[in-house]
XYZ file of C-alpha atoms in Angstrom:
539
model
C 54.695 127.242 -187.600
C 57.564 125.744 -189.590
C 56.739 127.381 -192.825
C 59.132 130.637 -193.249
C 60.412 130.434 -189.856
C 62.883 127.503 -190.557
C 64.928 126.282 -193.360
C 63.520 123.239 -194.784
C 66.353 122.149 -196.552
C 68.464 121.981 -193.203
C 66.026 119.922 -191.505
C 66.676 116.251 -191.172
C 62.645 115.521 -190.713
C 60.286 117.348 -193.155
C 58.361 119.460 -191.809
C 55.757 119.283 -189.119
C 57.591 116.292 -187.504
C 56.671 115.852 -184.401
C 59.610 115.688 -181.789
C 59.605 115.267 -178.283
C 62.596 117.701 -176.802
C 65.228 114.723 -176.343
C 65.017 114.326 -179.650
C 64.515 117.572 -180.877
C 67.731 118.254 -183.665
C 66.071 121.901 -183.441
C 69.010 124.505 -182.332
C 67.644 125.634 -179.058
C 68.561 129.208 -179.582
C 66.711 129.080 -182.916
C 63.499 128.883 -180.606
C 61.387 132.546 -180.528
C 61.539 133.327 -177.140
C 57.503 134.180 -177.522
C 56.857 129.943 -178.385
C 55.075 128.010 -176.183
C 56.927 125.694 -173.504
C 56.309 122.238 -173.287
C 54.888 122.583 -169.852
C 52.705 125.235 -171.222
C 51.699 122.923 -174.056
C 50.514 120.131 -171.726
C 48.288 122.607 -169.805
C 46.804 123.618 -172.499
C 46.071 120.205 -173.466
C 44.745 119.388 -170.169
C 42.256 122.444 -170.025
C 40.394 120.632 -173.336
C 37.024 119.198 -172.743
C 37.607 115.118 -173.298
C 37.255 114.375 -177.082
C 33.294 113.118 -177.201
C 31.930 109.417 -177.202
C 30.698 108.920 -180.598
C 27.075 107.821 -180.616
C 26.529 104.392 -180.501
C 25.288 102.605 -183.681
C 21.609 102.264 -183.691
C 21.904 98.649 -184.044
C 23.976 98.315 -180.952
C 21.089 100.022 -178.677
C 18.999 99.137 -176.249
C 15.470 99.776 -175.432
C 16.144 102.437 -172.375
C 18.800 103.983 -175.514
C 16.536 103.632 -178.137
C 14.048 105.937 -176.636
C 16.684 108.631 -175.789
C 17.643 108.207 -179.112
C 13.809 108.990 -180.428
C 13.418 111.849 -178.142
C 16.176 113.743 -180.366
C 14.204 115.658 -183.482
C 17.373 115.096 -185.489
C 17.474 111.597 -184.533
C 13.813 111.241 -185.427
C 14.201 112.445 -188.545
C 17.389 109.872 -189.457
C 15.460 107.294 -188.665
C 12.240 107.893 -190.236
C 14.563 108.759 -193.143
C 16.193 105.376 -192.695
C 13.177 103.200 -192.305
C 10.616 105.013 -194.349
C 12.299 103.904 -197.404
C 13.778 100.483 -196.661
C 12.096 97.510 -198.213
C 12.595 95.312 -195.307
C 8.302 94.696 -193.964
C 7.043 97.065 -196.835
C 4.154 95.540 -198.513
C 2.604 95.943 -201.454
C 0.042 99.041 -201.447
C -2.292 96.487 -204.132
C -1.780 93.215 -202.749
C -0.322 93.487 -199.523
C 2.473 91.015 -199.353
C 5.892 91.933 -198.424
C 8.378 92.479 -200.318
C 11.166 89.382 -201.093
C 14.818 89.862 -200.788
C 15.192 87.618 -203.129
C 12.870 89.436 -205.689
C 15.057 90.240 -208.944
C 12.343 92.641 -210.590
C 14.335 96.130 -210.120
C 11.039 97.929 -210.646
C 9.432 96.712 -207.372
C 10.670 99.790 -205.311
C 9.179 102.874 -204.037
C 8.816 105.180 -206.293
C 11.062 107.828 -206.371
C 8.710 110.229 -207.029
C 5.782 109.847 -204.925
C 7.113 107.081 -202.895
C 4.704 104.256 -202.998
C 5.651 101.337 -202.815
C 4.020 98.520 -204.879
C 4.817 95.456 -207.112
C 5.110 96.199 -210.862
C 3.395 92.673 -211.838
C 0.459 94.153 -209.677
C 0.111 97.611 -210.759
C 2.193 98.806 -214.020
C 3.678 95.662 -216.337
C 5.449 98.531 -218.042
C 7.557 99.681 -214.876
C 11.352 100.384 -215.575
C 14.095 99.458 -213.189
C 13.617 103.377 -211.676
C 10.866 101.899 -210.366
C 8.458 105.053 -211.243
C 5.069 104.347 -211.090
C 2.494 104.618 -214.192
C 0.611 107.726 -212.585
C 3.863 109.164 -211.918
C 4.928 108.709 -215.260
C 1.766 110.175 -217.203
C 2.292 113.559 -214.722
C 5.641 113.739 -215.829
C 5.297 113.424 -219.718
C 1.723 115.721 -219.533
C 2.093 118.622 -216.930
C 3.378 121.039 -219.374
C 0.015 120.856 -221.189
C -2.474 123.870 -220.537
C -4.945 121.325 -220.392
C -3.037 118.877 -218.113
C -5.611 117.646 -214.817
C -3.612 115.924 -212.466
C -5.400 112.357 -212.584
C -7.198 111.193 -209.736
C -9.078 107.510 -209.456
C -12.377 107.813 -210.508
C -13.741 104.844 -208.100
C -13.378 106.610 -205.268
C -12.251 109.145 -203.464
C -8.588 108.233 -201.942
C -5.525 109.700 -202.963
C -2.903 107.464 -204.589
C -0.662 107.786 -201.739
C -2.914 106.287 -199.945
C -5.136 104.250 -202.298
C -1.941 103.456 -204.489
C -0.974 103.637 -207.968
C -3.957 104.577 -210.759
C -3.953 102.894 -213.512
C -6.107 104.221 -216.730
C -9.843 103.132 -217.267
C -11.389 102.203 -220.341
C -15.714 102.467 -220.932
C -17.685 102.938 -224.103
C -21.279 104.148 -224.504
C -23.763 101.763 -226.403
C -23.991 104.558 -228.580
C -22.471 107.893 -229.653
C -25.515 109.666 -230.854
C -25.718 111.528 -227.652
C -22.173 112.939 -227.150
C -21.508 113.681 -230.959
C -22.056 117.581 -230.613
C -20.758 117.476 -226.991
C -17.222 116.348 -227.252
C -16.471 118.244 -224.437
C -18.868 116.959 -222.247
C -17.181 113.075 -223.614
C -13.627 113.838 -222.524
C -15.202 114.963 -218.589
C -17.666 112.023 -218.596
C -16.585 108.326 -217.307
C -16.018 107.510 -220.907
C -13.120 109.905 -221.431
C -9.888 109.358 -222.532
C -7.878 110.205 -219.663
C -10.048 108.544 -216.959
C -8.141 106.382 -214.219
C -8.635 104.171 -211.016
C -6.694 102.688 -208.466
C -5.774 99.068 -209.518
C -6.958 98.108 -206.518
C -10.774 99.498 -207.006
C -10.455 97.981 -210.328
C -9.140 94.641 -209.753
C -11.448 94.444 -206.669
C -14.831 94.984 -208.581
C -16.260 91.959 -209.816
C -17.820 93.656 -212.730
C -14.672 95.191 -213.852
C -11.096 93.226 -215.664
C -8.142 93.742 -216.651
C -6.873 94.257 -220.007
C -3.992 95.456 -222.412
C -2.127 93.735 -220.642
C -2.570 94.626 -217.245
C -2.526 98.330 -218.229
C -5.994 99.261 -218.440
C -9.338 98.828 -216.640
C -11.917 97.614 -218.216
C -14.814 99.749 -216.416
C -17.698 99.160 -218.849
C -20.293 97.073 -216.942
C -20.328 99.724 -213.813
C -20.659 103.237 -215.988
C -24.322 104.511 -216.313
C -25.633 105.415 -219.843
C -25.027 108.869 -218.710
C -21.084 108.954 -218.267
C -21.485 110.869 -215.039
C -22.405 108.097 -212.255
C -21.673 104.430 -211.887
C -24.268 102.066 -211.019
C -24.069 101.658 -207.468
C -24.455 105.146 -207.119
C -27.624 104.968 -204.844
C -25.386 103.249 -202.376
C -23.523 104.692 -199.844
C -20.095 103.272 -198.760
C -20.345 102.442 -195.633
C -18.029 103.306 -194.292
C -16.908 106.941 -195.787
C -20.599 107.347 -196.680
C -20.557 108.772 -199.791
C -22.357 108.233 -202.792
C -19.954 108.952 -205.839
C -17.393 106.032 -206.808
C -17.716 102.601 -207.696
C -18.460 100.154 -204.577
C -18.379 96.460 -203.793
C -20.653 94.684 -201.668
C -19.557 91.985 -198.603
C -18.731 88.293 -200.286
C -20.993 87.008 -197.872
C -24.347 86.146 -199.212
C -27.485 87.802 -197.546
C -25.516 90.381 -195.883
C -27.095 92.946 -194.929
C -25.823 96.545 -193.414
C -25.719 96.807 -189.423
C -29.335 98.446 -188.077
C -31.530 97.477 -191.725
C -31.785 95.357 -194.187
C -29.850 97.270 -197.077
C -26.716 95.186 -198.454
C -23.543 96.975 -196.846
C -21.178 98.432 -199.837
C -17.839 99.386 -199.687
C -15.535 101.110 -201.767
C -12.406 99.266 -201.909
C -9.795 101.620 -200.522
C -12.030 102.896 -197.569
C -12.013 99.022 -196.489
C -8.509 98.155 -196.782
C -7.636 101.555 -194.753
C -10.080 100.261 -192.343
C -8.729 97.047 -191.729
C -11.875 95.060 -193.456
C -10.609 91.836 -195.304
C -9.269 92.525 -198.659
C -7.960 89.845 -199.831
C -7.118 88.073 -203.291
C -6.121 84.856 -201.998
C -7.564 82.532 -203.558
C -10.012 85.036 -205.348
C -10.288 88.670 -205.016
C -12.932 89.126 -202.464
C -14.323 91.788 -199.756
C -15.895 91.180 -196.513
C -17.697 93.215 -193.985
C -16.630 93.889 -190.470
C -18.852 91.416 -189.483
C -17.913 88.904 -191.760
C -14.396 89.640 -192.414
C -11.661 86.689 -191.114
C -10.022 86.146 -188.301
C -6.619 87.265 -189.461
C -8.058 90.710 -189.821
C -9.877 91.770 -186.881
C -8.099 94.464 -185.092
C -6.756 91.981 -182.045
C -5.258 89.684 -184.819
C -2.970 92.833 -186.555
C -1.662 93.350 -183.143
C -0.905 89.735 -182.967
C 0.786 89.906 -186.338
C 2.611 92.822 -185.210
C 4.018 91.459 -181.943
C 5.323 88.228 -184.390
C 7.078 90.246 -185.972
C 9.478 91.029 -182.766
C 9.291 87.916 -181.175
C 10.361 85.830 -184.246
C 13.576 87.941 -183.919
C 14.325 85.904 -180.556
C 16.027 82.987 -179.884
C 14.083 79.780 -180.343
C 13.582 79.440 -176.531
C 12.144 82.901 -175.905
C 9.503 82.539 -178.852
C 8.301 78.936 -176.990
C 8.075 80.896 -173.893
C 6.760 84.121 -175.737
C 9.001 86.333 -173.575
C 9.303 90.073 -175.145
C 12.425 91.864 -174.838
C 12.387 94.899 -176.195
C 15.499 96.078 -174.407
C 17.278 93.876 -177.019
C 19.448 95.694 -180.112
C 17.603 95.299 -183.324
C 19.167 95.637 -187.224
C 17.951 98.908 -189.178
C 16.153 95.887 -191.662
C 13.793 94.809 -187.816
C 13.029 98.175 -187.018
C 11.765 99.010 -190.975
C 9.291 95.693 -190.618
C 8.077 97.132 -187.469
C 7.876 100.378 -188.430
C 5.802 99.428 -191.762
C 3.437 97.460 -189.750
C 2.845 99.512 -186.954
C 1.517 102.265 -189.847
C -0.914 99.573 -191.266
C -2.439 99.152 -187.846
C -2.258 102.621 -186.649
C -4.303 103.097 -190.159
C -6.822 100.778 -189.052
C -7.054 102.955 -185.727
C -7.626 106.058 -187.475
C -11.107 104.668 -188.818
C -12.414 103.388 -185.128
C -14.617 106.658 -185.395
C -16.901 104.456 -187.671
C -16.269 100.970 -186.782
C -16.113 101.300 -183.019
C -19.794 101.303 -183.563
C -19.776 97.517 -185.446
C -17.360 95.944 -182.813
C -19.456 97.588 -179.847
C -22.755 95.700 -181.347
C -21.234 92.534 -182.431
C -17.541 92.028 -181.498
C -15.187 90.682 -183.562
C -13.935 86.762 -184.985
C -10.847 86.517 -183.138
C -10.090 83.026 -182.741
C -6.490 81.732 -180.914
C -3.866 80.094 -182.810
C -3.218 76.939 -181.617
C -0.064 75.316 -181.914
C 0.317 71.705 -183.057
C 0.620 70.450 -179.597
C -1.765 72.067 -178.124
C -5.454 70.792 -178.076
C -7.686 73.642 -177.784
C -10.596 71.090 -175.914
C -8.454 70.795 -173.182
C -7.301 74.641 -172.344
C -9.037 77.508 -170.643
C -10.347 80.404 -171.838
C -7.365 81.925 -169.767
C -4.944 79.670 -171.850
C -6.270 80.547 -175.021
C -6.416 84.090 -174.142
C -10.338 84.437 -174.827
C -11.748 87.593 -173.399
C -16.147 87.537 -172.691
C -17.661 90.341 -173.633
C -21.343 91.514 -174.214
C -22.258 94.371 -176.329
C -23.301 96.175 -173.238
C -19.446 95.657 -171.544
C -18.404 96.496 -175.330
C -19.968 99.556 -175.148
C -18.493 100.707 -171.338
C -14.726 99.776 -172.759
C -15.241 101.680 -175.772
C -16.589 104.919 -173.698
C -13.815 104.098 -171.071
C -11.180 104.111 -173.458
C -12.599 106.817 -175.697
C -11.968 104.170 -179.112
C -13.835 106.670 -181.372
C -12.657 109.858 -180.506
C -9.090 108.563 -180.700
C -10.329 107.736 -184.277
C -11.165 111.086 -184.932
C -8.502 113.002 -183.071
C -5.461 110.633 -185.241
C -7.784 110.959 -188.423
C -7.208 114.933 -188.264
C -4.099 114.918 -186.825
C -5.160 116.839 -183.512
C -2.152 115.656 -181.345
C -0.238 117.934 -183.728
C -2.425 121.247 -182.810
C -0.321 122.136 -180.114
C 3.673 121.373 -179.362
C 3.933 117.717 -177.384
C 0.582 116.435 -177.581
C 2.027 113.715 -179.852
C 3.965 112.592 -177.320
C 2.320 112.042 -173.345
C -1.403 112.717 -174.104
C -0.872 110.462 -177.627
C 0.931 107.899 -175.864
C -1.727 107.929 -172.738
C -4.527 107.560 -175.305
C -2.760 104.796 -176.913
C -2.155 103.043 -173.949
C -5.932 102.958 -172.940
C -6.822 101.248 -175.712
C -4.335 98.839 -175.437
C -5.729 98.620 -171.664
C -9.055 97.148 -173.090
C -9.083 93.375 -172.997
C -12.073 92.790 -174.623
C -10.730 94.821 -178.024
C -6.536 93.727 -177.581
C -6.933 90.788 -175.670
C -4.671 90.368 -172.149
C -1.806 92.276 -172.579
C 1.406 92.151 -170.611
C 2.694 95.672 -169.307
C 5.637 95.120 -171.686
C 3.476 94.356 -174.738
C 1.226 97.413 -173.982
C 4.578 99.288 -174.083
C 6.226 98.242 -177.065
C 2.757 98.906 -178.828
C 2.276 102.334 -177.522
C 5.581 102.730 -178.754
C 5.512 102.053 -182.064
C 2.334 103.417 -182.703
C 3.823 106.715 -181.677
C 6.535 106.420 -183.782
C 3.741 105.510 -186.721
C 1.884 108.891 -186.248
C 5.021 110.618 -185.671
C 6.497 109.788 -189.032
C 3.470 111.711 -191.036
C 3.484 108.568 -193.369
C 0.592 109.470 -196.396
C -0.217 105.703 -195.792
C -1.527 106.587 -192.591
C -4.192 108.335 -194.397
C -4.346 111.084 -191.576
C -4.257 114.913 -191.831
C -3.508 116.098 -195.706
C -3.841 112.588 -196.970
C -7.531 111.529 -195.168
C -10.382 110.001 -197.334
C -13.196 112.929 -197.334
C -16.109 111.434 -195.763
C -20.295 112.896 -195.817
C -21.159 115.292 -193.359
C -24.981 113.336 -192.977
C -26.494 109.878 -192.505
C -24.511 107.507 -190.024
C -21.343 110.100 -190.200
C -22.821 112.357 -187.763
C -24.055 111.738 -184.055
C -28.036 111.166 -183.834
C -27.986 112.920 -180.823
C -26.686 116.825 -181.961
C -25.785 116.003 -185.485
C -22.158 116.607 -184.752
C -19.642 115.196 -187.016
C -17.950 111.537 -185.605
C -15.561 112.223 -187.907
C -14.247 114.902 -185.814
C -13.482 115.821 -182.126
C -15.642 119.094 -182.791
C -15.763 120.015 -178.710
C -14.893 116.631 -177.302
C -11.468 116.932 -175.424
C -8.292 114.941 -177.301
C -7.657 111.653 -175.726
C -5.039 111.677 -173.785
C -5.184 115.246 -172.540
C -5.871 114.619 -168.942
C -3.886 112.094 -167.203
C -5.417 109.276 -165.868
C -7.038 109.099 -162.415
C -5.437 106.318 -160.083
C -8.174 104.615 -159.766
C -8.744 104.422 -163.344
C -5.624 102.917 -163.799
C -4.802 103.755 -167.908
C -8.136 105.371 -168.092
C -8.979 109.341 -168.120
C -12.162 110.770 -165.779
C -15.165 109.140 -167.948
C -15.920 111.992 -170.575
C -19.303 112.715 -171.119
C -19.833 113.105 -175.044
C -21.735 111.819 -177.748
C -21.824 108.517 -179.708
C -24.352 105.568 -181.677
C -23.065 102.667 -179.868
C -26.251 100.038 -179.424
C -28.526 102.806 -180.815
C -31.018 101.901 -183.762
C -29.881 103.765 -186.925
C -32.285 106.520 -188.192
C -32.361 106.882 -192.056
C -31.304 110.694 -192.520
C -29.298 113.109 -191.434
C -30.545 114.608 -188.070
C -29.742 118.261 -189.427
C -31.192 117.982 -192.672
C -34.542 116.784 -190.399
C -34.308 119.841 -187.914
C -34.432 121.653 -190.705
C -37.188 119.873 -192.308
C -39.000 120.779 -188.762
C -38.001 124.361 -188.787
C -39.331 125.137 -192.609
C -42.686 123.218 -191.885
């Protein structure tokens, strides 16, 4: 230590200099015969653990380094923090199309506060550059009120972080006669003043429109004279079953619901989570499972998904269609990855109900052919077309356990007990990426890289995933429960998680066949099969 121990005004170097002892101009008997010698020093500096490698950059990883990377909580949590709120392959919670680089509205952001992401020109004109949504906005300037009721959409019954941003309604009854002594009753009712929707249930319904400016719904044609129900309320959705909310039926005319003759409704956000076809190009329009496009059957997402990687390859590889995943990727790839995995993962979560649909009809997957291709003279091998029948349907779907999977990422059950979101998560993943006739013939690789991402998808806890916390409630009667013992398909209830036991060799991807309940190619019975056994019982 040079401070008090030498003069510093006698030194030719200031202090701390570093010398070497050649050429040292320190008096050798000024030296405390307690110091350190040099040889001394140099042990000492050889008894040091070697300085460590700093960790590579993510976007100079590869595959084997990307998982090592992911198996690291700390790790896991950059990352999530890093993609979760990059723009790069975020779409649009309304519309769902991406978001442009080149877009020079500052309000089309995630909002800071509940972290949606959505255009302003599709959900809130009004939007500042802080991107905050409208909903966001009203909490803020009315939560100190004692009266203050955090506003929910009254359409259906998804959150907004996973429905997306609400947006206020606007209904008036024919006449006021019957709510003039019963204001309070008026302010609760549909024709309140603080009454909002999604602006996708609104925009959706062809009975409703926008006005103010793209600031209110105009919900008048769906409210009943009451003010409590709107007016498809004898119809269940079809998918979440429930009554309340305001649903839209399929586009296509004469449609009628699987096992009847009733016209198959839907609310809006229960079919986008499910991967139906929401769509508003050309016109804003809804379509059943049956009926829905080809670009949104569950093979086609995949499809979308994997073009997402393999556009990132060099114009050779994409001819050939060659994955390789052990490539580095950007932090801007792995977000558009990331955001799509969580859209199909979403569409996953609701196989409990429409595992059912694709069993008893399939799906309207169709190739893509390229423009020198001529589809009349390939094979189905070459265009990748798998044969099924509903009665092979039905064996995958048991073999690869589709609807309990639903169930089990619905509820979050691989988070019950420490690592299940890992192996048995990643095992049931990979069996239903095993199953031709739903994914089409997938390469090991590809079945990899899905499984993969997928994980990564649930791992994150993203509210989009509407799983856990964040899941749409559903009825507890009708086609939500098995006909069989009235137990809940929305739930595992006693059914073991998928995944749990490893795969027989035999079986290849596939667990021992599990011997538990499900509808697949039965007749629907109107009803729920408890509320009948107790009809029996009381009689």
């Amino acid at each position: 230590n040079c401070f008090g121990f030498y003069d510093e005004t006698k030194l030719k170097n200031p202090p701390w200099t570093l010398a070497c002892p050649e050429h040292s101009e320190v008096d050798p008997e000024s030296i405390r015969e307690d110091s350190i010698s040099v040889e001394q020093l140099v042990s000492l500096a050889k008894s040091y653990p070697p300085e460590p490698i700093p960790p590579k950059p993510f976007y100079k990883m590869t595959g084997t380094e990307r998982k090592e990377y992911w198996a690291d909580k700390d790790n896991l949590k950059e990352f999530f923090g890093k993609v979760m709120t990059n723009l790069a392959g975020a779409k649009c919670i309304v519309c769902e199309v991406g978001h442009d680089p080149s877009d020079t509205n500052k309000g089309n952001k995630f909002c800071p506060k509940c972290g949606v992401f959505s255009h302003a020109e599709c959900a809130d004109p009004d939007r500042g550059e802080d991107g905050v949504c409208y909903s966001c906005r009203f909490i803020d300037e009315n939560k100190v009120s004692d009266k203050f009721v955090e506003p929910q959409c009254r359409m259906c019954n998804t959150s907004a972080l996973v429905g997306g941003p609400l947006v206020k309604t606007w209904a008036a009854p024919m006449s006021m006669k019957k709510w003039k002594d019963n204001k309070a009753g008026y302010n609760r009712s549909l024709y309140g003043p603080n009454n909002f929707c999604h602006t996708l249930c609104g925009l959706w319904h062809p009975k409703c429109a926008s006005i103010d400016d793209g600031k209110t719904i105009n919900c008048f044609d769906i409210v009943m004279a009451d003010g409590r129900r709107h007016v498809s309320h004898q119809f269940r959705c079809l998918l979440c079953g429930k009554f309340d909310g305001a649903k839209v039926h399929c586009i296509e005319e004469g449609c009628t619901a699987p096992g009847g003759t009733k016209i198959p409704y839907f609310h809006v956000t229960c079919a986008r989570q499910a991967g139906l076809e929401v769509s508003s190009d050309p016109d804003f329009i809804l379509s059943c499972f049956r009926h829905a496009g080809s670009s949104f059957v569950f093979r086609a997402r995949l499809e979308d998904f994997m073009e997402i990687e393999i556009m990132r390859y060099s114009e050779k590889a994409q001819m050939k269609n060659i994955l390789k995943i052990s490539n580095p990727m950007s932090w801007d790839h792995a977000s558009r990855l990331f955001h799509s995995a969580v859209d199909v993962l979403r569409t996953l979560g609701w196989s409990w109900r429409w595992a059912e649909w694709w069993v008893e009809s399939g799906d309207n997957w169709e190739p893509l052919i390229r423009d020198d291709q001529n589809e009349e003279d390939m094979t189905d091998k070459e265009l990748k077309r798998v044969v099924s029948t509903p009665e092979s349907r039905c064996n995958d779907a048991r073999r690869c356990r589709l609807a309990a999977l639903g169930a089990a990422l619905r509820n979050r059950d691989y988070d019950k007990n420490e690592g299940d979101d890992q192996e048995p998560l990643e095992r049931a993943l990979m069996a239903v990426m095993s199953t031709p006739s739903l994914v089409g013939p997938l390469k090991q690789k590809e079945k990899e890289f899905y499984v993969t991402w997928f994980s990564l998808a649930y791992r994150s806890r993203a509210p989009r995933l509407g799983f856990g916390e964040h899941k749409t409630p559903v009825a507890s009667d009708s086609f939500c429960v098995h006909q069989a013992d009235g137990s809940f398909k929305f739930e595992l209830g006693a059914r073991l998680l998928p995944g749990k036991t490893p795969p027989e060799k035999e079986n290849g991807f596939f667990e021992p066949l599990v011997d538990e309940p499900d509808d697949f190619l039965k007749t629907l019975t109107s009803g729920s099969p408890i509320r009948k056994k107790r009809l029996r019982q009381s009689a």
